[in-house]
mmCIF file of C-alpha atoms in Angstrom:
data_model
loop_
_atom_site.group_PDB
_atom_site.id
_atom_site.type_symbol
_atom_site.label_atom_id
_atom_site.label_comp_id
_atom_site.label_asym_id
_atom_site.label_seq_id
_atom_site.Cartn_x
_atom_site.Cartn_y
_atom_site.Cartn_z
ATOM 1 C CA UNK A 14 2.590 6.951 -15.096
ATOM 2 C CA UNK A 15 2.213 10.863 -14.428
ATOM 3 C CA UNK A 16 2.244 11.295 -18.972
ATOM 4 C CA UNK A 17 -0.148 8.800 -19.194
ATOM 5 C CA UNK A 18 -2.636 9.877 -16.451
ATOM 6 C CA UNK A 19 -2.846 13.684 -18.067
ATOM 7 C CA UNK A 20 -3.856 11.882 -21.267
ATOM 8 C CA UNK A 21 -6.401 10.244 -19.431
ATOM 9 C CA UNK A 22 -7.983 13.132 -17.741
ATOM 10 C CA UNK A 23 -7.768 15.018 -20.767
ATOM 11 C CA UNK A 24 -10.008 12.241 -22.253
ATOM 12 C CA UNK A 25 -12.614 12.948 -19.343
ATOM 13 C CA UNK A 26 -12.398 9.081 -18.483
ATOM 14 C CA UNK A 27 -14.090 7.965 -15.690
ATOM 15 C CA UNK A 28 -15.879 4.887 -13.894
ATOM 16 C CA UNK A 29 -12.878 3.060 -14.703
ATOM 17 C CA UNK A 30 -11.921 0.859 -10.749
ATOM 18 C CA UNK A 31 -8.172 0.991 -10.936
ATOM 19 C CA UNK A 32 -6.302 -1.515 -8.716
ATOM 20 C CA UNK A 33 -3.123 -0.103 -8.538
ATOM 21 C CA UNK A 34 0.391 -1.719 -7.910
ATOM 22 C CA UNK A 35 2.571 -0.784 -4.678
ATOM 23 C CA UNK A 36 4.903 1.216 -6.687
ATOM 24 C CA UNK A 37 2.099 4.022 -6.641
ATOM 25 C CA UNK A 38 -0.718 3.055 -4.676
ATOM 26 C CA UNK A 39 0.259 5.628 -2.099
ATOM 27 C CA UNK A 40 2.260 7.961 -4.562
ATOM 28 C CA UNK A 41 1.239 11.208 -2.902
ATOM 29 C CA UNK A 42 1.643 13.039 -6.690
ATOM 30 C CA UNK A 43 -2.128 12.238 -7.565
ATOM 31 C CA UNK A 44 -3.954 12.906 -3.635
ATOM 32 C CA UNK A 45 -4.572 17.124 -5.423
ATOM 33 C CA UNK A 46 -7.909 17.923 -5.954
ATOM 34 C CA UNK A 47 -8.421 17.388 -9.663
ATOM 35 C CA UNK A 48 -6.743 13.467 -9.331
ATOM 36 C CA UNK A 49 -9.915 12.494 -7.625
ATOM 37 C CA UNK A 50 -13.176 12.591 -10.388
ATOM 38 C CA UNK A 51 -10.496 10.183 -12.496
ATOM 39 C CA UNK A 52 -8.559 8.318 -9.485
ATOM 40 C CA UNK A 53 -11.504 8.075 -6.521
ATOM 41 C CA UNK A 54 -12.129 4.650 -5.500
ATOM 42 C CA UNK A 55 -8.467 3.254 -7.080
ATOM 43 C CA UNK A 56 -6.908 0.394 -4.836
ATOM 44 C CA UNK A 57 -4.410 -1.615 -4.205
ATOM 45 C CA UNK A 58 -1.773 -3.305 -1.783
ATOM 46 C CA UNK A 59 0.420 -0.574 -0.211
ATOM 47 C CA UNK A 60 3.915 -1.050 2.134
ATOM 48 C CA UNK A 61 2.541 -1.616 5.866
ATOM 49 C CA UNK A 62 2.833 1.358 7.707
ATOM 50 C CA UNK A 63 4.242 1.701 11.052
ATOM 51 C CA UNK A 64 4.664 4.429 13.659
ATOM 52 C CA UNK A 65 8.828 5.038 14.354
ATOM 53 C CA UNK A 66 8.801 7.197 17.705
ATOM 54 C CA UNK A 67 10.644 10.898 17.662
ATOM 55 C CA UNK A 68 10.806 10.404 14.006
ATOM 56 C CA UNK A 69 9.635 13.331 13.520
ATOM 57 C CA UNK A 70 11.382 15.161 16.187
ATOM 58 C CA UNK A 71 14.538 14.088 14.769
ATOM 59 C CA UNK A 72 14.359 15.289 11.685
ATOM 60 C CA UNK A 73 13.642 18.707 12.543
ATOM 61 C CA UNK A 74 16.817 18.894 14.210
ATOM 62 C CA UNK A 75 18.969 17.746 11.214
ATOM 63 C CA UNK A 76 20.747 20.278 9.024
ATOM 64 C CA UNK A 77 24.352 20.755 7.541
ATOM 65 C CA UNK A 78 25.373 22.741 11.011
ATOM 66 C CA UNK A 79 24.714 19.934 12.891
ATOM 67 C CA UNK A 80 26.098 17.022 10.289
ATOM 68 C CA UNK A 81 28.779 19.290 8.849
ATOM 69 C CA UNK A 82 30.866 15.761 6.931
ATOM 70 C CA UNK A 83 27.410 14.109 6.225
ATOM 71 C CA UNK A 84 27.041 14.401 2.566
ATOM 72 C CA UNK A 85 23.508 13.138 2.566
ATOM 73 C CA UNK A 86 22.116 16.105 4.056
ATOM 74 C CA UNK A 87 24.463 18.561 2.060
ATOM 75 C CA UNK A 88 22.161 16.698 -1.358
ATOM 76 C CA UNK A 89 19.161 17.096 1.085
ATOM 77 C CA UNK A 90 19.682 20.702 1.506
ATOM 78 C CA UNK A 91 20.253 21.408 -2.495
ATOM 79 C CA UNK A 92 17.116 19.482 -3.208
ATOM 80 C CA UNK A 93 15.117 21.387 -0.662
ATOM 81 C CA UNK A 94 16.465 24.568 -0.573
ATOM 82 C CA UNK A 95 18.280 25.332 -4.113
ATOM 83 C CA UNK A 96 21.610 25.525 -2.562
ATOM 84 C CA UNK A 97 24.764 24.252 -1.218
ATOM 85 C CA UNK A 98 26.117 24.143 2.833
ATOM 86 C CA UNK A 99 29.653 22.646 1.353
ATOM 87 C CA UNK A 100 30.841 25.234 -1.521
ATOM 88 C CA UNK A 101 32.992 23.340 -3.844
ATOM 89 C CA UNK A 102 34.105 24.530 -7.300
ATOM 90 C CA UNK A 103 32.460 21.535 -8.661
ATOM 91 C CA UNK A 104 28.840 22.612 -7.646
ATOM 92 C CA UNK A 105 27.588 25.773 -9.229
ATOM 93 C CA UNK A 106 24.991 26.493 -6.556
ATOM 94 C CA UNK A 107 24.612 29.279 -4.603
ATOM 95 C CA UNK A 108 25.772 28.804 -0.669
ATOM 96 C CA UNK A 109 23.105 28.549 1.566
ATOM 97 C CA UNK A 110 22.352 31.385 4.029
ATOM 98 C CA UNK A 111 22.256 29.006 7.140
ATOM 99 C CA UNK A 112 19.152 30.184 7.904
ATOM 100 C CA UNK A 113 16.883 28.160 5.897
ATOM 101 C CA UNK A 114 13.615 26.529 7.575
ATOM 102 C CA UNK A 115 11.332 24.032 6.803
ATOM 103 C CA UNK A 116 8.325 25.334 5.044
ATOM 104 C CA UNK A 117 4.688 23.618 3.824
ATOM 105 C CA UNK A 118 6.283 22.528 0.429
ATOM 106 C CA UNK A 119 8.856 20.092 2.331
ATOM 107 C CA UNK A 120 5.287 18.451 3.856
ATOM 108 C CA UNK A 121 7.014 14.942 1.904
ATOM 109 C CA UNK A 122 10.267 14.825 3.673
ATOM 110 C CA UNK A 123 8.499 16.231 6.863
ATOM 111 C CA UNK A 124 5.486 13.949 7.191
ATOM 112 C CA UNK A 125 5.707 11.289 9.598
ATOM 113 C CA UNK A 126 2.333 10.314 9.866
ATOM 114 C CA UNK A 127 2.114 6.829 8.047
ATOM 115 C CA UNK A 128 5.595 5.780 7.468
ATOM 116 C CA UNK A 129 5.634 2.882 4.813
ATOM 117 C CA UNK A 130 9.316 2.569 3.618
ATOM 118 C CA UNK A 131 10.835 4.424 6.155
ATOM 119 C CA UNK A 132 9.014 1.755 8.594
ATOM 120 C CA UNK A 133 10.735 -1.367 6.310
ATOM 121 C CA UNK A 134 14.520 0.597 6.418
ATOM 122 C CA UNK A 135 13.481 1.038 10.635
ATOM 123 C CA UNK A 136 12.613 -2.932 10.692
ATOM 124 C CA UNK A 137 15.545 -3.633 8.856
ATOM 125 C CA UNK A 138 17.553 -1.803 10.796
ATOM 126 C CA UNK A 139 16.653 -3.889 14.066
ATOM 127 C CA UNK A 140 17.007 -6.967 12.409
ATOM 128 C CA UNK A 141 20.705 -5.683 11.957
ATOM 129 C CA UNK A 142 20.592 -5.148 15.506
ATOM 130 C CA UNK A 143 19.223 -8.153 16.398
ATOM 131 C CA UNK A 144 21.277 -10.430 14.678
ATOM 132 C CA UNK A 145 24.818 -8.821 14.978
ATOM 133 C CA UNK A 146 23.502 -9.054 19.152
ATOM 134 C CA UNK A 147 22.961 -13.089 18.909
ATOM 135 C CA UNK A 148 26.225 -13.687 16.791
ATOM 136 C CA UNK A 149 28.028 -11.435 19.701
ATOM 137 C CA UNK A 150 26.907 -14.108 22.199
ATOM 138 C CA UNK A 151 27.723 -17.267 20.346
ATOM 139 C CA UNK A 152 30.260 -19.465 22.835
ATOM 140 C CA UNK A 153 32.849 -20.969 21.501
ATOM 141 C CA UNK A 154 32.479 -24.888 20.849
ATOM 142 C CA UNK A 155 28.461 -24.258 20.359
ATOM 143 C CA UNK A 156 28.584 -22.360 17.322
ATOM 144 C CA UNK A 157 26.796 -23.188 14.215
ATOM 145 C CA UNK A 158 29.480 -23.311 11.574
ATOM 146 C CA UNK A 159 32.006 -25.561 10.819
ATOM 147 C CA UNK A 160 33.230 -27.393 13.961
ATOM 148 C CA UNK A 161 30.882 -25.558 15.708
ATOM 149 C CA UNK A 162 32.615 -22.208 15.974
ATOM 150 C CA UNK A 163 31.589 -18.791 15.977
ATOM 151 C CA UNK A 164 32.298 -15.462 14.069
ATOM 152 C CA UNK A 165 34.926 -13.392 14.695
ATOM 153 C CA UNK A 166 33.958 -10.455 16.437
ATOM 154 C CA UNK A 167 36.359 -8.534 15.105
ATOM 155 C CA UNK A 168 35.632 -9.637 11.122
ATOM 156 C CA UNK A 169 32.421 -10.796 10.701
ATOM 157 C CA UNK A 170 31.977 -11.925 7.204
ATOM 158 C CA UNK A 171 28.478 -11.107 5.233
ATOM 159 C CA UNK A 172 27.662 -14.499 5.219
ATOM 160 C CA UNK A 173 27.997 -15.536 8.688
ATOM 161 C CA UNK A 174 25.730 -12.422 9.505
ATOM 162 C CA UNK A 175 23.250 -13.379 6.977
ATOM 163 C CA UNK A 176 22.808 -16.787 8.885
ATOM 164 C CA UNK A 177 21.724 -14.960 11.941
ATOM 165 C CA UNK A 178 19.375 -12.627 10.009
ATOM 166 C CA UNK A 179 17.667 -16.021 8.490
ATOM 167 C CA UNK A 180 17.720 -17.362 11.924
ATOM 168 C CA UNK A 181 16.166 -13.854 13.687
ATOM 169 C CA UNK A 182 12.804 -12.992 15.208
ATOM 170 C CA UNK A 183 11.588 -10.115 17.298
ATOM 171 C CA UNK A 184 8.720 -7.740 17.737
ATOM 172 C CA UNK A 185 8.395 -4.255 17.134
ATOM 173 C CA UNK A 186 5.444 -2.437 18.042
ATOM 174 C CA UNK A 187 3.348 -5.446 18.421
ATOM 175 C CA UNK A 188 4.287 -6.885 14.874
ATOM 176 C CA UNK A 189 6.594 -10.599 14.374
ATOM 177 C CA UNK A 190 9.293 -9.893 12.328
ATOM 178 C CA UNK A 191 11.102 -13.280 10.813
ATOM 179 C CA UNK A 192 12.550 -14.597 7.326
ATOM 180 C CA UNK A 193 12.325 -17.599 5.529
ATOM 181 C CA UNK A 194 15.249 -19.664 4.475
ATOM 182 C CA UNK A 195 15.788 -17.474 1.881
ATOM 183 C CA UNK A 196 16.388 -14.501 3.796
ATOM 184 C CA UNK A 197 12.482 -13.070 2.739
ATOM 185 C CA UNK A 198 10.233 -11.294 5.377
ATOM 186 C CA UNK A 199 6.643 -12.600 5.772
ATOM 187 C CA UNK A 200 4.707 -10.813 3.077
ATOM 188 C CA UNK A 201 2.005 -7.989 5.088
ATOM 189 C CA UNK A 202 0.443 -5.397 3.183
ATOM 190 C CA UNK A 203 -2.634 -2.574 3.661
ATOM 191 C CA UNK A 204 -4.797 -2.700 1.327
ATOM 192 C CA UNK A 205 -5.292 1.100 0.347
ATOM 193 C CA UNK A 206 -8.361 3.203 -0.939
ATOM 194 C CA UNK A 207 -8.785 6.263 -2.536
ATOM 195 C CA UNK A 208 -11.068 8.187 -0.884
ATOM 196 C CA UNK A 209 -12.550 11.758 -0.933
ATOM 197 C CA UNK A 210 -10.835 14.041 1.701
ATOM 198 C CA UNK A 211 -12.611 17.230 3.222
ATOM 199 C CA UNK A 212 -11.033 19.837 1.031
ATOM 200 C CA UNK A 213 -11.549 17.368 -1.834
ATOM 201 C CA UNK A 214 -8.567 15.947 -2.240
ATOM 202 C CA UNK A 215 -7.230 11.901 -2.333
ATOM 203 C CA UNK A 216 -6.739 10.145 1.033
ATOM 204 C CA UNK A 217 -4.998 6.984 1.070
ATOM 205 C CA UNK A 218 -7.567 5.103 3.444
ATOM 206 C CA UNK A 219 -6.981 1.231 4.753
ATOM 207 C CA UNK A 220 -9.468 -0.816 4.212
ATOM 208 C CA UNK A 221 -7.592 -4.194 4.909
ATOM 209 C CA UNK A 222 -5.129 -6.629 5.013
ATOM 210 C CA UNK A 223 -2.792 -9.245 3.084
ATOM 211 C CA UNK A 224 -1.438 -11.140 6.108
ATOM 212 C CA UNK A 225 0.990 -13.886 4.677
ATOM 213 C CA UNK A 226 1.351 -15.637 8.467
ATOM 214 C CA UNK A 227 -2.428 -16.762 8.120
ATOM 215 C CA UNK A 228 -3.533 -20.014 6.884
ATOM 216 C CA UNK A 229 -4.303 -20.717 2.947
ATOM 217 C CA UNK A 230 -7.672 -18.776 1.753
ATOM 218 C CA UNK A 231 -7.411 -16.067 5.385
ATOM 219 C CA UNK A 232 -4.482 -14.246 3.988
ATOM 220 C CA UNK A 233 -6.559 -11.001 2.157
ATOM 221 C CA UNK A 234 -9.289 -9.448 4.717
ATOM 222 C CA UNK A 235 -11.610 -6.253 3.107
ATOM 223 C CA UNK A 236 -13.837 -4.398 4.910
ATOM 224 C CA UNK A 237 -16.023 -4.203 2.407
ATOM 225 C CA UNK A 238 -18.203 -1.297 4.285
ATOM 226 C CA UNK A 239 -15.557 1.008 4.291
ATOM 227 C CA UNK A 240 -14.576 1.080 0.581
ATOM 228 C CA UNK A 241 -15.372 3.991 -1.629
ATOM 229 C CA UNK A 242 -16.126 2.644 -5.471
ATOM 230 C CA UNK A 243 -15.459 4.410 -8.715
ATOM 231 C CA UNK A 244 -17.665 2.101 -10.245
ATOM 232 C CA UNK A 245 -21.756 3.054 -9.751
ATOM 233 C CA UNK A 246 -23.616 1.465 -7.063
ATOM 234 C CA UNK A 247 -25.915 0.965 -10.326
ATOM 235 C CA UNK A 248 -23.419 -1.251 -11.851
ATOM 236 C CA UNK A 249 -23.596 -3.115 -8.872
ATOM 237 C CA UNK A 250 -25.760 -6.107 -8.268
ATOM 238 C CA UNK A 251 -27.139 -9.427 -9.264
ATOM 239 C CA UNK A 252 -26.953 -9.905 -12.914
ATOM 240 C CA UNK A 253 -24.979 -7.327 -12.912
ATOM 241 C CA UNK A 254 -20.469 -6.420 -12.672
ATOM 242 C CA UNK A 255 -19.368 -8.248 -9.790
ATOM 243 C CA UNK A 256 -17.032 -5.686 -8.218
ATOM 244 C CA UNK A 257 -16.026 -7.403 -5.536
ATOM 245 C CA UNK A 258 -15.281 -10.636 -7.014
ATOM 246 C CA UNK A 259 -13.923 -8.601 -9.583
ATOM 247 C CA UNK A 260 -11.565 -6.872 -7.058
ATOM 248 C CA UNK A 261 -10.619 -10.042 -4.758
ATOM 249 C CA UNK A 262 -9.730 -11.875 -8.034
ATOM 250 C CA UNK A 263 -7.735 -9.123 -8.928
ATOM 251 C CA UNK A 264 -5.568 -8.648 -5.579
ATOM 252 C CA UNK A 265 -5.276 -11.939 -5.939
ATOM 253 C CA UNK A 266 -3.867 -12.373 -9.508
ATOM 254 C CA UNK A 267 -1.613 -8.979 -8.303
ATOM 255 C CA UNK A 268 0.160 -11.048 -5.391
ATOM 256 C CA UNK A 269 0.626 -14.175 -7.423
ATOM 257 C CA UNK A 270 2.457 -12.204 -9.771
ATOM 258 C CA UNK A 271 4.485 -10.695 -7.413
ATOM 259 C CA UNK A 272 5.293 -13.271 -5.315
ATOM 260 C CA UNK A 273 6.439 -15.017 -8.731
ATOM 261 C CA UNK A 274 8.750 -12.387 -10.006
ATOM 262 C CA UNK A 275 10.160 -12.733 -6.224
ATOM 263 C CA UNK A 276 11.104 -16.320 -7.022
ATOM 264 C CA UNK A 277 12.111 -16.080 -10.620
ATOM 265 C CA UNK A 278 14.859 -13.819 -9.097
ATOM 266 C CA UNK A 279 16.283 -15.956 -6.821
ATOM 267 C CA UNK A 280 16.367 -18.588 -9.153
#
């Protein structure tokens, strides 16, 4: 996307309304300053955020002193800092000092603010919970596989787990969290905006919602008030481009699509 984008700009493009996908409607690469004369008003469906509690707490606390056999944080560390906590002759980086600190650059791995995919891997995580919790209490006799028996708590097998993760439902800071037969999550998205920020740069802004639980023709609210155009408010009108329609039609034809390369899959 990035190779294609400078092309654009270097063509001084603009006016174009992008709808973009959820691979990089919140791809904090293009919020700098010069993104926005090309990029303002883009939007698109975006991950649901969440809030995870002491997220952020926690991860100021992690570092290779603390997880000495983790090797996650030994690849965090190289990425961050340029160097290695676990010298090894098969990694040519310098050791680390043990006195590195977070600084203003790491703002991605420290920002905590609007957790999208960290929020999904926190759901999932409970629905783990959840579900290894009611297969613990199944009672002999009243089970639900064959002759009505229960897992073994001692080797569980994937797919006796899976049945209780079909079978689960909670709620986690206010929002139902269930799957269909097919193991799939009720589809909920924000629907993101680019908008100008106060030094000038892109803010991701929510403007509304995708809400797969409602009934047929509810699902996709817009606040249309709140949304920031690239397109001209001269463009707009009667007579005139229908951005609106042009924009519902197009969230629309984005889901569809989506929700059909979902099924082809499990086909």
């Amino acid at each position: 996307m990035s190779p294609f984008l400078r092309d654009y700009m270097m063509q001084n493009i603009t006016g174009i309304q992008w709808v973009a996908s959820e691979a990089w409607v919140t791809a904090s690469v293009f919020t700098r300053r010069e993104f926005y004369p090309y990029l303002g008003g883009t939007i698109g469906f975006g991950i649901k955020k969440g809030h995870i509690a002491q997220l952020s707490d926690y991860l100021q606390t992690v570092n290779p002193q603390r997880y000495p056999n983790n090797v996650l944080v030994g690849e965090l560390w190289e990425a961050l800092y340029g160097c290695t906590p676990f010298p090894s002759s098969a990694n040519h980086l310098p050791v680390c000092s043990g006195q590195e600190v977070m600084l203003e650059q790491h703002s991605a791995y420290m920002n905590t603010s609007s957790p999208r995919v960290a929020y999904n891997v926190y759901k999932a995580v409970y629905a783990v919970a959840h579900s290894l919790h009611n297969l613990l209490l199944c009672q002999p006799g009243n089970g639900p596989f064959e002759n009505n028996s229960c897992a073994q708590n001692n080797n569980i097998l994937p797919w006796q787990l899976q049945y209780y993760l079909q079978e689960v439902k909670f709620n986690i800071a206010g929002e139902e969290v269930n799957f269909d037969l097919k193991g799939d999550s009720v589809p909920y998205y924000d629907i993101i905006n680019w908008q100008r920020g106060t030094a000038g740069n892109i803010e991701f802004v929510n403007i509304g919602l995708y809400d797969g639980t409602k009934p047929a023709g509810e699902e996709l609210v817009i606040q249309e008030e709140g949304i920031m155009w690239a397109v001209p408010a001269a463009l707009q009108g009667p007579g005139k481009l229908s951005v609106m329609g042009s924009l519902y039609a197009a969230l629309t034809v984005y889901h569809v699509t989506v929700v059909k390369l979902a099924i082809r899959q499990t086909q």
